[in-house]
Amino acid sequence: MSEIVPVPPSIGAGSPNPIVDLGAWRDHYQRVANDPDAYWLAEAARLVWRTPPTRGLDGSFYEIADGPIAWFADGVHNVHDSCVDRHAVATPDRAAIVWEGDEPGTTRTLTWAQLKDEVCRCANALEALGLQRGERAIVYMGMVPEAAIAMLAIARIGAVHSVVFGGFSAESLRDRVRDSGARLVVTQDEGRRGGRTFALKSVVDEALVGAHVPAVLVLRRTGAEVPWSPGRDVWWHDAVASASSAHEAAAMPAESPLFILYTSGSTGKPKGLLHTTGGYLTWASWTHRTVFDVRPDDVWACVADVGWVTGHSYIVYGPLANGVTTLMFESTPLYPDAGRYWDVVARHKVTAFYTAPTAIRAIAACSADFVTKYDRSTLRVLGTVGEPINADAWRWYHDVVGAGRCAVVDTWWQTETGGICIAPIAPATPTKPGAATLPLPGITPILLDNQDRPVRGPGNGRLFLTTPWPGMARTIWGDHPRFVATYFPGPPGMYLTGDGARRDADGYYWITGRVDDVINVSGHRMGTAEFEGAIASLDEVAECAVVGYPHALKGQGVYAYVVLQAGFSASAEVEAHIQAACRTLIGAHARVDLIQVVPGLPKTRSGKVMRRILRKIAEGDTSNLGDTSTLNDPTVVDAILRGAKV
Ligand code: PRX
């Protein structure tokens, strides 16, 4: 029986949240179940519409092969009306974005009025560079306010942004430029993080060789000399600063594309998940307001990167739609020391804070003084996202950072879901350390066993969601059949999350991690197939298989079993080549933790690699490897076991 942590008494006081206890959660859950259209149309009405929607959901999971679902299809707006313009009128002088740069104390504040001006200038500059409604633009930047400004400016003209995390390599960037058909890239000379600089513009140049991208807008961040293509490259401080701050936001139907975000799956090629404007914004703002119980005077800090979906929904769109000050953080939790987050919290009087379990574990491994020496009395809600949080890390977050006064919310969701799906509602849900707890209203989870039979009551299974909610991705850019095949492969009408989960006797969900070939390293989602493709590209490699394994700090580590070509043997040089291939073909965040050179891979007689066996060995669980007699060469397993790295 796991411990139940009640909601701290002060959390709900003065809350505008309609869900302040479990009774209210039950009531809202039932109301959505009874009439989802009415419930979500009422939430959508909190956005600004030029033509308010009258239609709720069109389509269903059962008919997904016929085409994407739609929400609020007859509504017309621009996300700007809700995210910027209304606040620029109501609270022009309040802080919209507070930026904390890499060096402690380097800060910038943009008021709502300034944000509106900047976005309008940027929109005019982008239009002058030829970007038009419906076209795609890539944002490949670090954590600077201009990244959010660029996203918003692209949306303002009705174009579609695809933000690519600044750690991705030129090769990965090229794939995304090509797949999205982007005609413009916004970047910066270099990024800064943890006291170091990293290349951005030169990576863009490499990625664009042979591509037909006529314009690159470049922000000067560090002042480094960067290569320049006259006629294509334009400085932000020339094009944006001189542009007019008057701009008419395009009128967009609710189902027009807002962004494409690429994410890794079980197969090699990353998928461009498409999110649209009306349903996504409704979900991002409603979940932000509800789960974190935000108030108008809050200073909200989500320390993710805008290159991931967390940054889209909870740095940019959710908080801005809610008119809440949002903090952008350029640095790392450990720079210059393990006190950085709490230094930021104290200086900016942060009221709600959202990070990943990996960061919590890294800081918890240092002295508690790094936390307690800073004033954290403004904090009310502490969130986590991206990977399962172990009970110890949860406890530390609650007891040390929150001093037992704050609500801790472990939020489960995915790039595909657009926003939070299973999580405590801060003032309402008693928590259990390590549990994502209860589904939000509108989210209907189901657990299926290995025979696709529903698990009733407490038990383990693969997690599916059975009813559409407004925030979910509509399709994979340019490939709806792949969307259907990837997410609706099994029992009709069920969205496959790729995660496993346990449901306890109280109906609480505990996410156990991916059950497909996706590895989650420090909250970064990567496909084993991407690693395998990179490693197998080396001349000295005959074949390889990559699996995840439990890692104390990073959640999961990457374990590569590599078969070398005849004439090659294990060496530091081979290892260096493997790391370099992953860095070059995927990105700087793609590091292999353990490399084992093996004589062969365990395969069935039909040639299928038995990944289950490799996973067990990597997990150090070798007591029961299952039936190996069907293997083509069972002796391979003994050889692998002898050389196992764990
Ligand atoms: O495995 C789950 C894990 O992260 C995956 C989604 O990754 P991504 O699309 O990159 O989005 C990350 C940020 C939303 C999920 O399939 N995950 C996310 N949140 C949690 C989690 N696993 C356990 N607990 C969570 N709170």
XYZ file of C-alpha atoms and ligand atoms in Angstrom:
672
model
C 0.000 0.000 0.000
C 1.624 3.251 -0.979
C 1.505 6.337 1.109
C -1.093 9.005 0.320
C 0.045 12.621 0.515
C -2.899 14.945 1.101
C -3.169 18.265 -0.717
C -1.323 20.833 1.449
C -4.007 22.877 3.232
C -3.007 26.261 1.824
C -3.029 25.211 -1.846
C -6.702 25.582 -2.649
C -7.231 28.833 -0.740
C -8.479 31.553 -3.065
C -8.225 29.300 -6.093
C -10.279 30.234 -9.159
C -10.088 26.562 -10.142
C -13.524 24.933 -10.464
C -11.931 21.606 -9.503
C -10.805 21.950 -5.886
C -11.513 18.489 -4.515
C -12.045 14.932 -5.705
C -15.810 15.378 -5.664
C -15.479 18.191 -8.182
C -13.051 16.089 -10.254
C -15.650 13.298 -10.385
C -18.368 15.752 -11.318
C -16.329 17.300 -14.156
C -15.193 13.874 -15.365
C -18.812 12.806 -15.616
C -19.881 16.032 -17.301
C -17.326 15.571 -20.075
C -18.302 11.924 -20.444
C -21.968 12.856 -20.778
C -21.508 15.726 -23.235
C -17.947 16.333 -24.425
C -19.009 18.854 -27.056
C -20.767 21.081 -24.535
C -17.915 20.866 -22.007
C -15.141 21.688 -24.472
C -17.095 24.336 -26.358
C -17.483 26.114 -23.014
C -13.725 25.871 -22.394
C -12.942 26.973 -25.962
C -15.125 30.027 -25.322
C -12.440 31.287 -22.929
C -10.264 31.914 -25.979
C -10.823 34.900 -28.245
C -12.695 33.982 -31.441
C -13.574 36.018 -34.489
C -16.229 33.439 -35.329
C -16.988 31.415 -32.201
C -17.254 27.684 -32.857
C -20.588 25.943 -32.604
C -19.288 22.467 -33.467
C -17.465 20.280 -30.972
C -15.924 17.016 -32.168
C -16.122 15.821 -35.752
C -14.952 12.289 -36.513
C -14.026 9.531 -34.115
C -11.254 7.078 -33.311
C -13.314 4.391 -35.052
C -13.249 6.357 -38.302
C -9.698 7.636 -37.970
C -8.621 5.844 -41.159
C -11.097 8.014 -43.065
C -9.401 11.204 -41.943
C -8.265 13.235 -38.935
C -10.648 14.190 -36.157
C -11.567 17.871 -35.832
C -12.604 20.089 -32.958
C -14.382 23.440 -33.184
C -14.177 23.182 -36.979
C -16.377 26.199 -37.721
C -14.465 28.512 -35.346
C -12.184 31.222 -36.770
C -9.419 33.002 -34.844
C -5.699 33.529 -34.634
C -3.837 32.114 -31.601
C -2.496 35.623 -31.170
C -5.884 37.033 -30.326
C -5.838 34.836 -27.214
C -2.125 34.647 -26.434
C -0.954 38.222 -26.914
C -3.342 40.835 -28.248
C -5.983 40.659 -25.519
C -3.351 40.899 -22.775
C -1.562 43.729 -24.567
C -4.819 45.653 -24.199
C -5.796 44.534 -20.691
C -2.391 44.458 -18.971
C 0.084 46.138 -21.360
C 2.711 46.857 -18.695
C 2.728 43.518 -16.932
C 5.496 41.041 -17.650
C 4.647 38.519 -20.345
C 8.047 36.859 -20.749
C 10.841 36.987 -18.193
C 14.101 35.652 -19.545
C 16.907 34.347 -17.374
C 20.063 34.057 -19.462
C 22.844 31.559 -19.061
C 24.898 33.747 -16.726
C 23.085 34.148 -13.407
C 21.304 37.472 -13.212
C 21.319 38.179 -16.960
C 17.652 38.901 -17.359
C 15.245 40.582 -19.740
C 11.578 41.291 -19.332
C 9.095 41.763 -22.145
C 5.783 43.293 -21.176
C 2.653 42.258 -23.052
C 2.802 45.498 -25.040
C 6.455 44.890 -25.941
C 5.776 41.269 -26.819
C 3.003 42.326 -29.168
C 5.245 44.905 -30.856
C 8.077 42.413 -31.269
C 5.850 39.686 -32.655
C 4.254 42.107 -35.126
C 7.650 43.346 -36.291
C 8.847 39.787 -36.695
C 5.656 38.845 -38.593
C 6.203 41.757 -40.985
C 9.848 40.759 -41.439
C 8.905 37.152 -42.170
C 6.335 38.264 -44.721
C 8.915 40.525 -46.332
C 11.147 37.461 -46.603
C 8.361 35.746 -48.503
C 6.783 33.521 -45.864
C 3.076 33.093 -46.523
C 0.067 31.646 -44.794
C 0.139 27.836 -44.764
C 3.877 27.605 -45.497
C 6.295 26.010 -43.048
C 9.173 27.671 -41.208
C 11.766 25.972 -39.017
C 12.896 27.520 -35.725
C 16.357 26.217 -34.756
C 17.392 28.335 -31.789
C 18.484 28.290 -28.182
C 16.391 29.419 -25.248
C 16.053 33.093 -26.064
C 12.837 35.147 -26.062
C 13.179 35.486 -29.820
C 12.467 31.760 -30.167
C 9.004 32.332 -28.679
C 8.621 35.542 -30.690
C 9.469 33.665 -33.901
C 6.956 30.900 -33.119
C 4.248 33.446 -32.417
C 5.112 35.531 -35.481
C 4.917 32.489 -37.740
C 1.519 31.663 -36.228
C 0.408 35.265 -36.599
C 0.730 35.158 -40.362
C -1.002 31.785 -40.491
C 2.162 29.876 -41.352
C 3.230 26.669 -39.582
C 6.238 26.423 -37.279
C 8.405 23.443 -36.680
C 10.824 24.006 -33.835
C 13.873 21.756 -33.945
C 15.738 21.323 -30.654
C 19.107 23.094 -30.863
C 20.984 19.880 -29.983
C 20.000 18.118 -33.204
C 22.699 17.629 -35.819
C 22.747 19.061 -39.346
C 21.642 15.683 -40.642
C 18.559 15.604 -38.391
C 17.787 19.225 -39.193
C 18.046 18.510 -42.942
C 15.527 15.648 -42.609
C 13.086 17.957 -40.844
C 13.542 20.795 -43.357
C 12.944 18.351 -46.176
C 9.986 16.538 -44.637
C 8.173 19.725 -43.670
C 8.954 21.462 -46.963
C 10.093 24.514 -44.997
C 10.864 27.665 -46.981
C 12.428 29.667 -44.150
C 14.640 28.978 -41.123
C 14.975 31.186 -38.054
C 18.195 30.629 -36.131
C 20.911 32.442 -34.170
C 24.674 32.726 -34.470
C 25.314 30.454 -31.506
C 23.464 29.212 -28.462
C 24.621 29.402 -24.872
C 24.127 26.824 -22.187
C 25.966 25.971 -19.008
C 28.765 28.483 -19.605
C 29.456 27.140 -23.071
C 28.466 28.086 -26.577
C 27.142 25.751 -29.243
C 26.892 26.242 -32.988
C 23.532 26.946 -34.590
C 23.966 29.045 -37.750
C 26.795 26.904 -39.128
C 24.690 23.788 -38.521
C 21.855 25.383 -40.476
C 24.264 26.124 -43.336
C 25.333 22.498 -43.444
C 21.744 21.274 -43.247
C 20.625 23.510 -46.095
C 23.219 22.395 -48.632
C 21.197 21.404 -51.677
C 17.902 22.468 -50.067
C 15.602 25.070 -51.577
C 15.244 27.359 -48.610
C 15.362 30.959 -49.816
C 15.562 32.759 -46.468
C 17.356 32.376 -43.145
C 16.706 34.887 -40.369
C 19.605 35.043 -37.908
C 19.572 36.449 -34.385
C 22.857 37.682 -32.955
C 23.225 36.084 -29.528
C 26.949 35.654 -28.836
C 28.443 37.852 -31.560
C 30.510 34.996 -32.994
C 31.634 35.225 -36.609
C 29.351 33.024 -38.672
C 29.340 32.013 -42.325
C 27.010 34.161 -44.422
C 25.098 33.581 -47.643
C 24.229 37.026 -49.034
C 20.770 37.079 -50.545
C 19.598 34.279 -48.299
C 20.748 35.216 -44.794
C 19.300 38.226 -43.014
C 20.120 39.546 -39.549
C 17.248 39.769 -37.072
C 18.497 43.179 -35.910
C 18.228 44.475 -39.473
C 15.022 42.875 -40.659
C 12.943 42.775 -37.481
C 14.089 45.954 -35.778
C 13.286 48.067 -38.833
C 9.908 46.452 -39.524
C 6.615 48.070 -38.603
C 4.918 47.075 -35.364
C 1.509 47.231 -37.037
C 0.371 43.866 -38.298
C -3.009 42.285 -38.931
C -3.099 38.689 -37.618
C -4.445 36.276 -40.228
C -7.923 34.843 -39.647
C -7.472 31.094 -39.344
C -9.968 28.254 -39.086
C -9.631 26.306 -35.829
C -8.352 23.262 -37.673
C -5.600 25.074 -39.570
C -2.123 23.743 -38.740
C -0.282 25.560 -35.936
C 2.874 23.495 -35.719
C 4.648 20.322 -36.680
C 6.851 18.761 -34.028
C 9.072 15.837 -34.905
C 9.375 13.022 -32.434
C 10.940 9.598 -32.320
C 9.014 6.386 -32.583
C 9.658 2.691 -32.998
C 10.758 3.036 -36.583
C 13.718 4.917 -37.987
C 12.251 8.089 -39.402
C 11.038 10.724 -36.916
C 7.385 11.587 -37.282
C 6.111 15.130 -37.740
C 3.104 15.350 -35.433
C 0.681 18.020 -36.578
C -1.175 20.174 -34.073
C -3.898 22.607 -35.079
C -4.832 25.939 -33.548
C -8.225 25.752 -31.801
C -8.253 22.427 -29.995
C -4.570 22.575 -29.118
C -4.805 26.036 -27.582
C -7.946 25.100 -25.659
C -6.149 22.057 -24.228
C -2.842 23.793 -23.484
C -4.525 26.648 -21.644
C -7.146 24.539 -19.821
C -4.618 21.959 -18.583
C -2.189 24.686 -17.517
C -4.874 26.507 -15.576
C -6.420 23.383 -14.085
C -3.478 21.142 -13.186
C -1.129 23.855 -11.929
C -3.941 25.972 -10.524
C -2.439 29.126 -12.002
C -3.593 32.562 -10.902
C -3.319 35.829 -12.849
C -0.443 37.116 -10.697
C 1.637 33.964 -10.955
C 5.184 33.830 -12.202
C 5.267 30.534 -13.998
C 8.571 28.773 -14.738
C 8.767 25.775 -17.044
C 12.476 25.096 -17.501
C 12.114 22.807 -20.509
C 13.418 23.721 -23.977
C 11.075 25.158 -26.608
C 12.417 22.468 -28.919
C 10.261 19.891 -27.109
C 6.509 19.786 -26.750
C 6.700 20.810 -23.090
C 8.170 24.119 -24.185
C 5.444 24.619 -26.794
C 2.514 23.936 -24.469
C 3.817 25.175 -21.135
C 6.355 27.905 -21.882
C 4.590 29.495 -24.816
C 0.976 28.669 -25.623
C -0.662 27.623 -22.322
C 0.728 30.357 -20.065
C 0.405 33.108 -22.675
C -3.210 32.183 -23.418
C -3.823 32.355 -19.671
C -2.168 35.777 -19.434
C 0.405 34.520 -16.943
C 4.029 35.686 -16.783
C 6.155 32.900 -18.251
C 9.848 32.474 -17.531
C 12.313 31.285 -20.178
C 15.511 29.758 -18.854
C 18.601 29.542 -21.030
C 20.869 27.630 -18.674
C 21.080 24.262 -16.913
C 20.140 23.115 -13.407
C 23.811 22.743 -12.487
C 25.275 25.992 -13.812
C 27.112 27.516 -12.091
C 26.094 25.113 -9.329
C 23.209 22.965 -8.127
C 21.450 25.988 -6.652
C 20.625 27.607 -9.982
C 16.922 26.741 -10.179
C 16.279 28.028 -6.654
C 18.323 31.148 -7.267
C 15.990 31.785 -10.229
C 12.927 31.009 -8.094
C 14.066 33.454 -5.400
C 15.033 36.311 -7.731
C 11.969 36.093 -9.962
C 9.535 35.136 -7.172
C 8.396 32.063 -9.057
C 5.072 30.622 -7.883
C 4.880 27.419 -9.925
C 7.810 25.445 -11.269
C 7.909 22.628 -13.852
C 10.924 20.418 -14.572
C 11.976 16.830 -15.354
C 12.803 14.036 -12.904
C 16.345 13.798 -14.303
C 17.072 17.356 -13.165
C 15.571 16.636 -9.759
C 17.743 13.549 -9.319
C 20.866 15.430 -10.393
C 20.245 18.224 -7.871
C 19.147 15.849 -5.107
C 22.531 14.149 -5.424
C 24.118 17.427 -4.205
C 23.874 19.025 -0.783
C 20.434 20.264 0.309
C 22.141 23.597 1.142
C 22.022 24.425 -2.557
C 18.257 24.513 -2.209
C 17.639 25.739 1.300
C 19.891 28.789 1.083
C 17.411 30.393 -1.353
C 14.007 31.811 -0.517
C 11.378 29.506 -1.992
C 8.426 30.857 -0.057
C 6.667 32.067 -3.237
C 6.393 28.498 -4.595
C 2.970 26.883 -4.499
C 3.023 24.126 -7.139
C 5.888 21.887 -8.297
C 5.462 19.860 -11.469
C 7.394 17.088 -13.177
C 7.187 15.698 -16.684
C 8.936 13.598 -19.272
C 9.706 10.330 -17.518
C 8.585 8.296 -14.545
C 9.623 9.863 -11.255
C 10.863 7.490 -8.588
C 9.397 7.838 -5.092
C 12.710 9.068 -3.598
C 13.061 11.912 -6.081
C 9.392 12.803 -5.613
C 9.877 12.904 -1.834
C 12.956 15.078 -2.125
C 11.123 17.511 -4.413
C 8.197 17.648 -1.985
C 10.152 17.775 1.288
C 13.281 19.757 0.398
C 12.269 22.058 -2.474
C 8.636 22.450 -1.427
C 9.341 22.241 2.316
C 6.168 20.146 2.509
C 4.017 23.195 1.659
C 3.690 22.768 -2.100
C 1.550 20.513 -4.247
C 3.679 18.152 -6.345
C 2.106 17.171 -9.656
C 3.589 14.374 -11.757
C 2.121 14.995 -15.199
C 1.939 12.300 -17.857
C 1.528 13.226 -21.486
C 3.245 13.080 -24.892
C 4.079 15.116 -27.976
C 1.061 13.424 -29.528
C -1.351 14.395 -26.752
C -0.576 18.134 -26.989
C -0.901 18.631 -23.256
C -1.268 16.906 -19.912
C -3.583 13.863 -19.791
C -2.992 12.045 -16.503
C -1.981 14.143 -13.484
C -3.068 15.398 -10.114
C -5.040 18.644 -10.125
C -3.034 20.686 -7.632
C -5.788 21.741 -5.202
C -7.897 18.609 -5.679
C -5.965 15.368 -5.916
C -4.237 13.662 -2.987
C -0.988 12.336 -4.417
C 1.138 9.243 -4.047
C 4.887 9.634 -4.586
C 5.629 8.351 -8.091
C 2.035 8.160 -9.373
C 0.639 10.271 -12.213
C -2.661 9.672 -10.310
C -5.949 10.266 -12.164
C -6.951 11.038 -15.739
C -8.076 14.580 -16.415
C -11.713 15.065 -17.425
C -12.012 13.998 -21.063
C -9.232 11.412 -20.865
C -10.375 7.799 -20.808
C -7.472 5.419 -20.224
C -7.759 1.694 -20.629
C -5.147 -0.962 -19.882
C -4.903 -3.945 -22.196
C -3.065 -7.178 -21.441
C -0.912 -8.993 -23.976
C -3.963 -10.588 -25.556
C -5.607 -7.158 -25.952
C -8.079 -7.941 -23.187
C -9.046 -5.013 -20.931
C -7.584 -5.196 -17.428
C -10.392 -4.583 -14.939
C -9.652 -2.992 -11.576
C -6.068 -2.961 -10.295
C -3.432 -4.377 -12.642
C -0.767 -3.785 -15.260
C -1.128 -3.310 -18.972
C -0.408 -1.294 -22.066
C -1.971 2.139 -21.843
C -4.522 3.178 -24.483
C -6.865 6.179 -24.586
C -10.325 5.611 -25.975
C -11.944 8.995 -26.599
C -10.665 12.028 -28.537
C -9.777 15.202 -26.617
C -9.256 18.637 -28.183
C -5.460 18.794 -27.781
C -4.409 15.642 -29.542
C -2.262 15.650 -32.681
C -4.422 15.338 -35.747
C -2.093 13.424 -38.006
C 1.500 12.902 -39.092
C 2.454 15.659 -41.494
C 1.943 14.377 -45.020
C 1.257 10.792 -43.977
C -2.126 10.081 -42.414
C -1.902 6.313 -43.108
C 1.269 6.257 -40.975
C -0.580 8.077 -38.189
C -3.318 5.456 -38.286
C -0.882 2.540 -38.477
C 1.279 3.907 -35.641
C -1.342 4.987 -33.144
C -4.367 2.849 -33.981
C -2.819 -0.520 -34.812
C -4.830 -2.631 -32.415
C -8.348 -2.895 -31.135
C -10.575 -0.450 -33.038
C -11.122 2.964 -31.515
C -8.090 2.948 -29.242
C -5.131 5.321 -29.275
C -1.909 3.451 -28.468
C 0.335 5.490 -26.175
C 3.366 3.175 -26.289
C 3.575 3.310 -22.488
C 2.901 0.671 -19.891
C 1.034 1.505 -16.706
C -0.246 0.051 -13.462
C -3.603 0.967 -12.001
C -3.913 0.584 -8.243
C -6.936 -0.108 -6.077
C -7.737 3.625 -5.896
C -7.776 3.886 -9.686
C -4.462 5.790 -9.664
C -2.168 5.336 -12.662
C 1.551 4.643 -12.284
C 3.346 4.987 -15.626
C 5.964 2.255 -15.880
C 7.696 3.476 -19.062
C 7.722 2.711 -22.769
C 6.778 -0.728 -23.937
C 7.937 -0.118 -27.501
C 11.335 0.555 -29.022
C 11.585 4.077 -27.711
C 14.167 5.052 -25.094
C 13.611 7.967 -22.760
C 16.992 9.375 -21.722
C 16.756 12.311 -19.311
C 13.279 12.979 -20.664
C 14.597 13.017 -24.264
C 12.704 10.583 -26.379
C 14.785 8.656 -28.897
C 14.115 5.624 -31.071
C 16.356 2.575 -30.809
C 16.089 2.412 -34.594
C 17.666 5.867 -34.909
C 20.684 4.740 -32.879
C 20.894 1.485 -34.809
C 20.812 3.343 -38.120
C 23.615 5.667 -37.013
C 25.844 2.889 -35.645
C 25.241 0.579 -38.611
C 26.346 3.360 -40.969
C 29.954 2.776 -39.862
C 32.151 0.659 -42.122
C 33.481 -1.407 -39.223
C 30.001 -2.360 -38.004
C 28.254 -5.456 -39.391
C 25.068 -5.092 -37.358
C 23.841 -3.844 -34.036
C 20.900 -3.714 -31.660
C 20.188 -0.941 -29.191
C 18.007 -1.163 -26.090
C 17.311 0.970 -23.032
C 18.291 0.002 -19.493
C 17.559 1.546 -16.069
C 19.937 4.398 -15.269
C 20.034 5.885 -11.765
C 20.310 9.498 -12.894
C 18.977 9.630 -16.447
C 16.011 7.302 -16.011
C 17.138 5.214 -18.957
C 20.522 4.704 -20.540
C 21.390 3.516 -24.048
C 22.962 0.065 -24.386
C 24.374 -0.909 -27.788
C 25.249 -4.470 -28.774
C 27.557 -4.233 -31.753
C 28.773 -6.916 -34.137
C 31.925 -5.803 -35.955
C 32.965 -6.702 -39.476
C 35.639 -9.364 -39.841
C 39.066 -7.894 -39.177
C 37.877 -5.370 -36.572
C 37.948 -5.800 -32.816
C 36.716 -3.820 -29.829
C 38.809 -0.712 -29.208
C 38.564 2.812 -27.877
C 38.700 3.967 -31.503
C 35.643 1.927 -32.488
C 33.780 3.308 -29.476
C 34.726 6.854 -30.431
C 33.470 6.237 -33.984
C 30.168 4.960 -32.619
C 29.694 8.030 -30.425
C 30.660 10.334 -33.288
C 28.197 8.644 -35.661
C 25.338 9.125 -33.177
C 26.340 12.740 -32.584
C 26.584 13.496 -36.293
C 23.532 11.632 -37.501
C 21.206 12.365 -34.568
C 22.542 15.094 -32.289
C 24.668 16.039 -29.292
C 22.145 14.559 -26.873
C 22.380 11.110 -28.478
C 25.138 9.402 -26.470
C 25.492 5.681 -26.064
C 26.118 4.821 -22.403
C 27.304 1.243 -22.791
C 28.806 -0.414 -25.855
C 29.306 -4.162 -25.935
C 31.006 -5.756 -28.890
C 29.398 -9.172 -29.358
C 30.089 -12.087 -31.731
C 26.473 -12.118 -32.942
C 22.940 -11.065 -32.047
C 20.362 -13.533 -30.736
C 18.061 -14.206 -33.659
C 15.193 -16.505 -34.414
C 15.615 -18.913 -37.299
C 13.733 -16.471 -39.462
C 16.348 -13.811 -38.658
C 14.406 -11.610 -36.211
C 16.549 -10.125 -33.449
C 15.232 -11.226 -30.043
C 15.275 -7.824 -28.403
C 13.526 -9.174 -25.317
C 16.661 -11.152 -24.431
C 18.939 -8.175 -25.067
C 16.716 -5.944 -22.913
C 16.830 -8.404 -20.035
C 20.604 -8.679 -20.184
C 20.930 -4.886 -20.244
C 18.629 -4.691 -17.230
C 20.879 -7.164 -15.399
C 17.949 -9.551 -15.146
C 19.483 -12.757 -16.446
C 17.802 -15.290 -14.182
C 15.009 -16.000 -16.633
C 15.824 -15.279 -20.243
C 12.900 -17.350 -21.441
C 13.096 -19.989 -24.111
C 16.312 -19.608 -26.074
C 16.027 -22.954 -27.833
C 14.271 -21.384 -30.797
C 17.298 -19.232 -31.503
C 19.316 -19.798 -34.591
C 22.508 -19.988 -32.485
C 21.832 -20.227 -28.718
C 25.569 -20.018 -27.880
C 25.472 -16.336 -28.843
C 23.509 -15.623 -25.663
C 26.198 -17.206 -23.462
C 28.861 -15.119 -25.153
C 26.820 -11.941 -24.648
C 26.206 -12.813 -20.995
C 29.940 -13.312 -20.417
C 30.749 -9.857 -21.702
C 27.695 -8.011 -20.360
C 28.421 -4.479 -19.175
C 25.969 -4.518 -16.290
O 7.052 7.477 -21.886
C 6.290 8.613 -21.566
C 7.205 9.696 -21.031
O 7.550 10.506 -22.127
C 6.907 10.026 -23.308
C 6.528 11.181 -24.182
O 7.688 11.840 -24.598
P 7.575 13.185 -25.419
O 6.618 12.999 -26.528
O 8.951 13.596 -25.751
O 6.925 14.196 -24.421
C 7.581 14.464 -23.224
C 6.879 15.584 -22.497
C 5.422 15.448 -22.400
C 5.722 9.255 -22.796
O 5.256 8.327 -23.754
N 6.552 10.500 -20.012
C 6.130 11.762 -20.117
N 5.659 12.194 -18.931
C 5.757 11.175 -18.066
C 6.319 10.082 -18.756
N 6.526 8.897 -18.157
C 6.174 8.782 -16.871
N 5.647 9.787 -16.133
C 5.424 10.986 -16.688
N 4.929 11.967 -15.957
